[in-house]
Every structure is written in C-alpha cells, then in structure tokens.
C-alpha cells in the first residue's frame, strides 16, 4: 500500500493514512493519523520528513502515545517506576514484575524539540536555576513540576556515581523539590590491575570483578525497592525471564541495525532508526508491543532489501553518528546533504547488546550496567565506536555535541582523534540546539563538507 520507499511530509502522510484506512489496512489500537499529535502540541512533526511505510507509522504512533499508555497503566492499577539515567538496566528488572511499568522521565530531553519549544519546559528549568549550561535533560524538571506530560511515578530510581554531572545535579534539584529518589551507585569503570580478577562485559569492555560485585549489590537494593512497590517477590527466575524478553527486543534491533546500516542501499531513514533504537531502553512502556513494532519494521526492511528498493542515492556517504541530536530534524538534514546513517552510538550501546543468559540474572544485569559507555573513559568509548565503524563499513563520523552536556566538552575530540588516527577516516563535530532552524546553514555546511570529503576519498 505504501508503494516504493520514500520520505514524505506530514501532509503527505495525512493523505496516505486516509488511503490506508480506505483500503482496510489494519492498525494498532493506538494508531491514527500523525497529524493528531500536532494538534496535541508536537509541532516539530510538521517540519520533518518521514518514512512512508505503515511500519514506520506504527513506530511513530507507538512512541507518541506513551503518555497515554502510562496513564492507562496507572488507571489499571499498575505501579509506575521512573527510571533515571542508567538507560536500559533498571527497566529490565521492573518489567520482570507483572504489575510495574517503567519509563524514563529523562525522555523529556526531546520535548522541547518535538513541541517546538511551545511547552515552556526549559523556561521552567531556568526559573529553578538550571539554565542552558545544562543539557536538554533539564526539561525533565519542568515536566515534573507541570505534571502536563508523564504521570508522576510511584517510585523514582536514579543511578549516580559515574554519571554525567548534568544529570546528577538535575536529579538532586528534583529531589530537593519534593520528589523522593532511590539512588543507586555505579562506579567509574576502570582497568583491572595486575593479578586482579577481571570479567568481560557484554559488548567487549572489561571490568574488575569487585566492581561488578558492587554494582550487583546496588541492584539488589533496587530489586528490594521494586518488590515493595509491587507488593510481591521478584525472584531470580522472574528476572531471568525478564532478561530473556529484553533480549528478544535486542535481537530484533540487532538485525534491524545490521541490515539498515550495513546494506549497500538504505532501507530505512536515519530518523526512524533513531526512534527504533530508543525503544531498547525501556520498551516505550509496553514490552510485548515494542517487540511487535520492531518486528514489523524489520519485516519492512527485509522486504525492501529483497526487492532492492532503497530510499537514498546509492552513492550516499556512509556516516557513523555519535550521540543523539537534540533536534530530530538534523537526522533528515544528514540525508538531505548526501549522507546516510551507517552505524550509531547514542550513549546506550549497553542497552543494545544482549544480556548474558548463562549467568545468575543479577550478575548479568550488573555486567550490563557496567558496560554503559558513559561510565568508562572516553578512550574506551572511542575504541568501541571504532570497532562498530569497521563492522558497519562507515566512511566518516559525525559527532553531535549536546548543548550544555558536561561530557561533550572533551570526549568529542577524543573520539574524533581515535577515528582519524586508527581508521584514517574523517570526523566532524556539530552542535544543534533542540530547535536548530537558525543554525541550518552552519549545520548544512559542516555536514556537506564531511560528505564531500568521503566522496573525494572514494575517487583516490
Ligand atoms: S549530559 Fe549527556 S549523558 Fe548527561 S543527561 Fe545530558 S545527554 Fe545524557
């Protein structure tokens, strides 16, 4: 029904949606035209280009109806857990309980972009002394205070220790405003010393066994708090089953990323791939539906590749993207400039790697938590990025600096240097605020220069 793959505007999606309905194409209960989200305030949608498949429409609708799902979960008697900062670990535990739904209040990060700053969340953060010297996650403060976005969680759990300064400071401010938080500590991952017992983590990093044991003990505290929240036991078999289900989602994403980023043609735009990857962190508040959404997207990608139907110029420069962009429109811009995403590292590769199933489940989760690229040195993150670049066959790296983010001051240079010296590939850094329209010329110039460098290197 969607015809050949194409990127289309919101207005074109409205017409196509009407045609899909007229043809009787089935849709999920949360389905509907994308335009209704604009009427709810998601104004940035009017300026984006979307993939034209029903699978992509389902993905967008799934993402943009999360708040409704959370309200329904509460109305249905479920407990809501606000997981913060760890990006992918605590939700695996939470979804091991039948009556708990986890989400990331950190997701407010994108509200100023999606709502085109009409939400006033950053202004609210400003008024609390959390100004633009912090990253866009400060929008979370406004979302808590206004209560206009997600329901206030029954329990908030936040990782602290080797996390970014921004998040720690903002979460502390939140607690000071009267929202109690259960803190759990994750230490800075370090190299094993000579003679020290060392374990391999998912994804290939290594850490001292004593650090893993410490994280495991911290996660045990989280488990106990979850049992109190749920009013029932969360035993090892239940956690093991939660890990199996999380791995189902991770395996779907693994194949999706492999096909989308490695194939000679581009079967799915960078923007929809970004949304798909984000689902790994907390399943967008419905783990089973999340798996179905990804399975349909994967089916679409497989079909396009079988039919040899790509979206972009076959000669598009293959670009590895580092860090999520504060303005989603930059993902469109990359493709408008002649590039395509061939590999990504959006700060949560540990949420994409499969969790070991041959270990005691809490040990497996502790190892996964320590594999977070943000709790180790930037040098290790750069190594992982270099090996993923080789795996996906990328020809250049685009590092998206996050405005105000404390870690971005130095790590971009470390990553760019590693890419240039080890792989002899070009790297460029850009910085985009949540609505980057006034920076479009600069951003375009930098991305086009990167693409040009790739194209000229091919001729040598
Ligand atoms: S500074 Fe970076 S790691 Fe910290 S909350 Fe912001 S984007 Fe996430």
Short mmCIF file of N, CA and C and ligand atoms in Angstrom, two decimals, residues 85 109 135 137 164 166-167 347 374 402 405-407, ligand 1:
data_model
loop_
_atom_site.label_atom_id
_atom_site.label_comp_id
_atom_site.label_asym_id
_atom_site.label_seq_id
_atom_site.Cartn_x
_atom_site.Cartn_y
_atom_site.Cartn_z
N UNK A 85 18.53 7.84 34.28
CA UNK A 85 19.94 7.89 33.91
C UNK A 85 20.59 6.59 33.46
N UNK A 109 13.91 15.03 27.59
CA UNK A 109 15.04 15.57 26.80
C UNK A 109 14.58 16.09 25.44
N UNK A 135 22.46 20.24 29.99
CA UNK A 135 21.97 19.65 28.76
C UNK A 135 20.43 19.67 28.75
N UNK A 137 18.26 17.69 29.13
CA UNK A 137 17.53 16.83 30.08
C UNK A 137 16.92 17.68 31.20
N UNK A 164 26.90 11.56 34.33
CA UNK A 164 27.28 12.92 33.97
C UNK A 164 26.89 13.90 35.09
N UNK A 166 25.58 16.74 34.74
CA UNK A 166 24.29 17.37 34.45
C UNK A 166 23.16 16.61 35.12
N UNK A 167 23.15 15.29 34.87
CA UNK A 167 22.00 14.55 35.37
C UNK A 167 21.99 14.49 36.89
N UNK A 347 24.83 6.82 23.12
CA UNK A 347 25.09 6.84 24.57
C UNK A 347 24.57 5.60 25.29
N UNK A 374 29.10 5.41 29.06
CA UNK A 374 29.29 6.67 29.75
C UNK A 374 29.89 6.51 31.15
N UNK A 402 26.13 17.73 22.39
CA UNK A 402 24.84 18.04 23.01
C UNK A 402 25.00 19.35 23.75
N UNK A 405 25.99 19.77 27.59
CA UNK A 405 26.34 18.48 28.21
C UNK A 405 27.79 18.49 28.68
N UNK A 406 27.98 18.15 29.96
CA UNK A 406 29.31 18.24 30.55
C UNK A 406 30.32 17.33 29.85
N UNK A 407 29.88 16.13 29.45
CA UNK A 407 30.84 15.19 28.86
C UNK A 407 31.27 15.58 27.45
S1 LIG B 1 24.77 15.39 29.75
FE1 LIG B 1 24.77 13.69 28.26
S2 LIG B 1 24.67 11.80 29.47
FE2 LIG B 1 24.06 13.53 30.81
S3 LIG B 1 21.85 13.60 30.69
FE3 LIG B 1 22.66 15.02 29.17
S4 LIG B 1 22.80 13.83 27.27
FE4 LIG B 1 22.56 12.36 28.96
#
